[in-house]
């Protein structure tokens, strides 16, 4: 397949093997094409007969060869520069994890990296046993695509969903101000904000760019878990993104039915206070967080080249690289105002959007 502008063309060889990187494995039938066939007459020793030998034997019939049919190219949305920058960041800091960057304007995946990685060329002609052993015994699991196969607590990034739910349900609005201290007592349990001393008076805008836990603890006392789960699923969580790769897991958006089914227990209101800040039983994959929060927009890894060149598209994407919700929700209109966009360019507590 080829990336944009012919970046790093890769050849799928004729070796019949299933041990291919996940993308090549998914599109093997498209990439490979059809093998050609040549019919050859041989003697008793398996040697190809020359034309004069064939004429002497009186055999003049010849089966015409079948020409090979080349496979098709698939063009990826991956931007090499962004992908390389992501890899260099992981290598520089010696970190393990994954990164996904999505163009908010069209849902195209511009970077998608799981780290540590491996050399796909090793699989093309039969992997060396010592290299394969090194991969499968590595505790950082380089063969596992962490962008679609691992799910994590989304943390403060989920507060976007919680804010939308509160706005849509009329529990908060742009004028709502909450006094957010360091602690919030609910029942017999005391919940703490990440910032010692608290944040003081906080509206929904500040609650996002300062990642104010107490704002959402208080909201969670009025927001049912099933209602919060409804908005989370509407925004793409708890379900597969539909990216053109096999094996993607859906993550988990807990609700009362889930707890009854899995634990035969009732949902406690205090559990909602953990979920509303992206903790508790809630999990999501990196690909869901990168693209699923675009209000149901499809996430694409393959595309036909459009009118914009790669450099033009990248500059356009970087100019618009802020959190963006389609105005399909009334409450979401508030979240796409300039002040909110400025806030989302900053670090949100211990997480980033």
Coordinates of C-alpha atoms in Angstrom, one line a residue:
X1 CA 0.0 0.0 0.0
X2 CA 1.1 3.6 -0.2
X3 CA 0.7 6.6 2.1
X4 CA 0.2 10.1 0.7
X5 CA 2.7 11.4 -1.8
X6 CA 4.2 7.9 -2.1
X7 CA 5.5 7.9 1.4
X8 CA 7.2 4.6 2.3
X9 CA 5.6 2.3 -0.3
X10 CA 5.4 -1.2 1.1
X11 CA 5.4 -4.4 -1.0
X12 CA 3.3 -7.4 0.0
X13 CA 5.4 -10.3 -1.2
X14 CA 4.1 -13.6 -2.6
X15 CA 4.9 -15.5 0.5
X16 CA 1.7 -17.1 1.7
X17 CA 1.6 -16.1 5.3
X18 CA -0.9 -14.6 7.8
X19 CA 1.8 -13.1 10.0
X20 CA 1.4 -9.6 8.5
X21 CA 1.0 -6.3 10.3
X22 CA -2.6 -5.7 11.2
X23 CA -3.4 -3.3 8.4
X24 CA -1.9 -5.5 5.7
X25 CA -3.6 -8.5 7.2
X26 CA -7.0 -6.7 7.0
X27 CA -6.6 -5.7 3.4
X28 CA -4.6 -8.7 2.2
X29 CA -7.1 -9.7 -0.5
X30 CA -7.1 -6.1 -1.9
X31 CA -3.3 -5.6 -1.8
X32 CA -2.1 -9.0 -3.1
X33 CA -3.9 -9.3 -6.5
X34 CA -3.9 -12.7 -8.3
X35 CA -0.9 -14.8 -9.0
X36 CA 0.0 -15.6 -12.6
X37 CA 0.4 -19.1 -14.0
X38 CA 2.9 -20.5 -16.5
X39 CA 2.5 -24.1 -17.8
X40 CA 5.8 -25.8 -18.5
X41 CA 6.4 -29.3 -19.9
X42 CA 9.2 -31.2 -18.1
X43 CA 10.9 -34.5 -18.6
X44 CA 11.1 -37.4 -16.2
X45 CA 13.9 -35.6 -14.3
X46 CA 11.8 -32.4 -13.8
X47 CA 13.8 -30.4 -16.4
X48 CA 12.0 -28.0 -18.6
X49 CA 11.9 -29.3 -22.2
X50 CA 13.3 -27.1 -24.9
X51 CA 11.2 -26.2 -28.0
X52 CA 13.2 -28.6 -30.2
X53 CA 12.7 -31.4 -27.7
X54 CA 9.0 -30.8 -27.6
X55 CA 8.8 -30.7 -31.4
X56 CA 10.7 -34.1 -31.6
X57 CA 8.2 -35.7 -29.2
X58 CA 5.4 -34.5 -31.5
X59 CA 3.7 -32.4 -28.8
X60 CA 2.7 -29.2 -30.3
X61 CA -0.2 -28.2 -28.0
X62 CA 0.7 -25.5 -25.5
X63 CA -1.5 -24.1 -22.7
X64 CA -1.3 -20.3 -22.7
X65 CA 0.0 -18.7 -19.5
X66 CA -2.3 -16.7 -17.2
X67 CA -0.9 -13.3 -16.5
X68 CA -0.7 -12.0 -13.0
X69 CA -3.1 -9.4 -11.9
X70 CA -1.6 -6.7 -9.7
X71 CA -3.2 -5.8 -6.4
X72 CA -4.8 -2.4 -5.7
X73 CA -3.3 0.4 -3.8
X74 CA -4.9 1.8 -0.7
X75 CA -4.2 5.3 0.3
X76 CA -3.9 6.1 4.0
X77 CA -4.9 9.3 5.7
X78 CA -1.7 9.0 7.9
X79 CA 0.5 12.0 7.7
X80 CA 4.2 10.9 7.8
X81 CA 5.5 13.9 9.6
X82 CA 2.9 13.7 12.4
X83 CA 3.4 10.0 12.7
X84 CA 7.2 10.4 12.9
X85 CA 6.9 13.2 15.5
X86 CA 4.7 10.9 17.6
X87 CA 7.3 8.1 17.4
X88 CA 10.2 10.4 18.2
X89 CA 8.4 11.6 21.3
X90 CA 7.9 8.1 22.6
X91 CA 11.5 7.2 21.9
X92 CA 12.9 10.4 23.4
X93 CA 10.9 9.9 26.7
X94 CA 11.3 6.1 26.7
X95 CA 7.5 5.7 27.2
X96 CA 5.0 3.0 26.4
X97 CA 1.5 3.8 25.1
X98 CA -0.3 5.0 22.1
X99 CA -1.3 8.2 20.3
X100 CA -4.1 9.0 17.8
X101 CA -4.5 12.3 16.0
X102 CA -7.8 13.0 14.1
X103 CA -8.6 15.8 11.8
X104 CA -11.7 17.3 13.5
X105 CA -13.0 18.6 10.1
X106 CA -13.4 15.3 8.4
X107 CA -12.6 12.4 10.9
X108 CA -9.4 11.4 9.1
X109 CA -6.8 9.8 11.2
X110 CA -3.6 11.7 10.7
X111 CA -1.4 9.8 13.2
X112 CA -2.0 6.5 14.9
X113 CA 0.9 4.9 16.8
X114 CA 1.2 2.1 19.3
X115 CA 4.5 2.0 21.2
X116 CA 6.8 0.1 21.4
X117 CA 6.5 -1.1 17.9
X118 CA 8.2 -3.7 15.7
X119 CA 9.8 -4.1 12.3
X120 CA 7.0 -5.4 9.9
X121 CA 9.7 -6.5 7.4
X122 CA 10.6 -9.3 9.8
X123 CA 7.2 -10.9 9.0
X124 CA 7.4 -10.8 5.2
X125 CA 9.5 -13.9 4.6
X126 CA 9.2 -15.8 7.9
X127 CA 10.2 -14.2 11.2
X128 CA 13.4 -15.2 13.0
X129 CA 12.6 -17.3 16.0
X130 CA 14.8 -15.2 18.3
X131 CA 13.2 -11.9 17.2
X132 CA 9.7 -13.4 17.6
X133 CA 10.5 -14.6 21.1
X134 CA 11.8 -11.1 22.0
X135 CA 8.5 -9.6 20.9
X136 CA 6.2 -12.0 22.7
X137 CA 8.1 -11.9 26.0
X138 CA 8.3 -8.1 26.0
X139 CA 6.2 -6.9 28.9
X140 CA 5.3 -3.8 26.9
X141 CA 3.5 -5.9 24.3
X142 CA 4.8 -4.4 21.0
X143 CA 2.5 -6.8 19.0
X144 CA -0.6 -5.4 20.6
X145 CA -2.1 -2.3 18.9
X146 CA -2.9 -0.3 22.0
X147 CA -5.0 2.3 20.0
X148 CA -7.8 -0.1 19.4
X149 CA -7.1 -3.2 21.7
X150 CA -6.6 -1.5 25.0
X151 CA -9.1 0.5 27.0
X152 CA -8.4 2.9 29.8
X153 CA -10.2 5.3 32.2
X154 CA -10.5 8.4 30.1
X155 CA -10.0 10.7 33.1
X156 CA -10.6 14.4 32.7
X157 CA -11.3 14.2 29.0
X158 CA -14.6 12.7 29.8
X159 CA -15.7 15.9 31.5
X160 CA -16.6 17.2 28.1
X161 CA -19.3 14.5 27.9
X162 CA -20.4 15.3 31.5
X163 CA -20.7 19.0 30.6
X164 CA -22.8 18.2 27.5
X165 CA -25.1 16.0 29.5
X166 CA -25.6 18.7 32.2
X167 CA -26.3 21.3 29.6
X168 CA -28.7 19.2 27.6
X169 CA -30.6 18.1 30.6
X170 CA -30.9 21.7 31.8
X171 CA -29.0 21.1 35.0
X172 CA -26.5 23.8 34.2
X173 CA -26.1 26.6 31.7
X174 CA -23.6 29.2 30.8
X175 CA -24.5 31.3 33.8
X176 CA -24.2 28.5 36.4
X177 CA -21.5 29.2 39.0
X178 CA -20.4 26.6 41.5
X179 CA -18.2 27.3 44.5
X180 CA -15.6 24.6 44.0
X181 CA -13.5 23.9 47.1
X182 CA -10.9 21.2 47.6
X183 CA -13.4 18.6 49.0
X184 CA -17.0 17.5 48.5
X185 CA -18.7 15.3 51.0
X186 CA -21.4 12.9 49.7
X187 CA -22.9 10.5 52.2
X188 CA -20.1 9.2 54.4
X189 CA -17.4 9.6 51.7
X190 CA -15.3 12.7 51.0
X191 CA -14.3 13.3 47.4
X192 CA -11.2 15.4 46.7
X193 CA -10.3 17.8 43.9
X194 CA -6.9 17.4 42.2
X195 CA -6.0 20.9 43.3
X196 CA -5.3 21.5 46.9
X197 CA -7.3 24.6 48.0
X198 CA -9.9 24.2 45.2
X199 CA -10.7 26.5 42.4
X200 CA -13.2 28.9 43.9
X201 CA -16.3 30.2 41.8
X202 CA -16.5 28.1 38.7
X203 CA -18.7 28.1 35.6
X204 CA -18.8 25.4 32.9
X205 CA -16.1 27.0 30.8
X206 CA -13.7 27.2 33.7
X207 CA -14.7 23.7 34.8
X208 CA -13.3 22.3 31.6
X209 CA -10.1 24.2 31.1
X210 CA -9.2 24.0 34.8
X211 CA -10.6 20.4 35.1
X212 CA -12.5 21.2 38.2
X213 CA -13.5 17.9 39.8
X214 CA -15.8 19.4 42.5
X215 CA -17.9 21.1 39.8
X216 CA -18.7 17.7 38.4
X217 CA -19.1 16.0 41.8
X218 CA -21.9 18.5 42.5
X219 CA -23.4 18.0 39.0
X220 CA -23.2 14.2 39.5
X221 CA -25.6 14.4 42.5
X222 CA -28.3 15.6 40.1
X223 CA -27.4 13.5 37.0
X224 CA -28.5 9.9 36.8
X225 CA -26.0 7.4 35.6
X226 CA -28.3 6.1 32.8
X227 CA -28.7 9.7 31.5
X228 CA -24.9 10.2 31.6
X229 CA -24.4 6.9 29.8
X230 CA -26.9 7.9 27.1
X231 CA -24.8 11.0 26.2
X232 CA -21.5 9.1 26.4
X233 CA -22.8 6.5 23.9
X234 CA -24.2 9.3 21.6
X235 CA -20.7 10.7 21.5
X236 CA -19.1 7.4 20.5
X237 CA -18.0 5.8 23.7
X238 CA -18.9 2.2 24.7
X239 CA -19.0 1.1 21.1
X240 CA -16.5 0.4 18.3
X241 CA -15.5 3.5 16.2
X242 CA -15.8 1.6 12.9
X243 CA -12.2 2.3 11.9
X244 CA -11.1 -0.1 9.1
X245 CA -9.1 -2.4 11.3
X246 CA -9.9 -5.8 12.8
X247 CA -10.2 -6.6 16.5
X248 CA -11.3 -3.2 17.9
X249 CA -12.8 -3.4 21.4
X250 CA -15.8 -1.3 22.4
X251 CA -14.7 -0.1 25.8
X252 CA -17.3 0.2 28.6
X253 CA -19.9 2.8 29.5
X254 CA -21.5 1.5 32.8
X255 CA -25.1 2.0 33.7
X256 CA -27.7 0.4 36.0
X257 CA -28.4 -2.4 33.6
X258 CA -24.7 -3.3 33.2
X259 CA -24.2 -3.5 37.0
X260 CA -27.3 -5.6 37.5
X261 CA -26.2 -7.9 34.6
X262 CA -22.5 -8.3 35.7
X263 CA -22.7 -8.0 39.5
X264 CA -26.3 -8.6 40.3
X265 CA -26.2 -5.4 42.3
X266 CA -27.8 -2.0 42.3
X267 CA -26.1 1.1 41.2
X268 CA -25.1 3.5 44.1
X269 CA -25.3 7.3 43.5
X270 CA -21.8 7.7 44.8
X271 CA -20.5 5.6 41.8
X272 CA -21.8 8.3 39.5
X273 CA -19.4 10.8 41.0
X274 CA -16.4 8.6 40.0
X275 CA -17.8 8.1 36.4
X276 CA -18.6 11.7 35.9
X277 CA -14.9 12.6 36.1
X278 CA -13.8 9.8 33.8
X279 CA -13.0 7.2 36.5
X280 CA -14.8 4.2 38.0
X281 CA -15.9 1.4 35.7
X282 CA -15.8 3.7 32.6
X283 CA -13.2 2.8 30.0
X284 CA -12.5 4.0 26.4
X285 CA -9.9 3.2 23.7
X286 CA -7.6 6.0 22.4
X287 CA -9.3 5.9 19.0
X288 CA -12.7 6.5 20.7
X289 CA -11.4 9.5 22.6
X290 CA -9.6 10.9 19.6
X291 CA -12.5 10.7 17.2
X292 CA -15.7 9.4 18.9
X293 CA -16.3 12.7 20.7
X294 CA -17.1 14.3 17.3
X295 CA -20.8 13.5 17.9
X296 CA -20.9 10.3 15.9
X297 CA -18.7 11.2 13.0
X298 CA -17.1 8.3 11.2
X299 CA -13.4 7.7 11.7
X300 CA -11.5 7.0 8.5
X301 CA -8.0 5.5 8.0
X302 CA -8.3 5.1 4.2
X303 CA -9.3 7.7 1.6
X304 CA -8.9 8.8 -1.9
X305 CA -6.7 11.9 -2.3
X306 CA -8.8 15.0 -2.3
X307 CA -8.1 18.4 -3.8
X308 CA -5.9 19.7 -1.0
X309 CA -2.3 18.6 -1.0
X310 CA -0.7 16.9 2.0
X311 CA 1.0 20.1 3.2
X312 CA -2.1 22.2 2.7
X313 CA -4.3 19.7 4.5
X314 CA -1.9 19.4 7.5
X315 CA -1.7 23.2 7.9
X316 CA -5.5 23.4 7.7
X317 CA -5.8 20.6 10.3
X318 CA -3.3 22.3 12.7
X319 CA -5.2 25.6 12.5
X320 CA -8.4 23.8 13.4
X321 CA -6.8 21.3 15.9
X322 CA -9.1 22.1 18.8
X323 CA -11.9 20.1 20.3
X324 CA -15.0 20.4 18.1
X325 CA -18.5 19.2 18.5
X326 CA -21.0 19.2 15.7
X327 CA -23.9 21.4 16.8
X328 CA -26.2 18.4 16.9
X329 CA -26.8 19.0 20.6
X330 CA -28.2 22.2 21.9
X331 CA -25.8 22.2 24.9
X332 CA -22.9 21.6 22.5
X333 CA -23.4 25.0 21.0
X334 CA -22.0 26.5 24.2
X335 CA -18.9 24.3 24.0
X336 CA -17.8 25.5 20.6
X337 CA -17.7 29.2 21.5
X338 CA -14.3 30.8 21.2
X339 CA -13.7 31.0 24.9
X340 CA -14.1 27.2 25.2
X341 CA -11.9 26.5 22.3
X342 CA -9.2 28.6 23.9
X343 CA -9.6 26.6 27.1
X344 CA -9.2 23.3 25.3
X345 CA -5.9 24.3 23.8
X346 CA -4.6 24.3 27.4
X347 CA -3.8 21.3 29.5
X348 CA -7.0 20.0 31.2
X349 CA -5.9 18.9 34.7
X350 CA -3.9 15.7 34.3
X351 CA -5.3 15.0 30.8
X352 CA -5.3 16.6 27.4
X353 CA -7.8 17.2 24.6

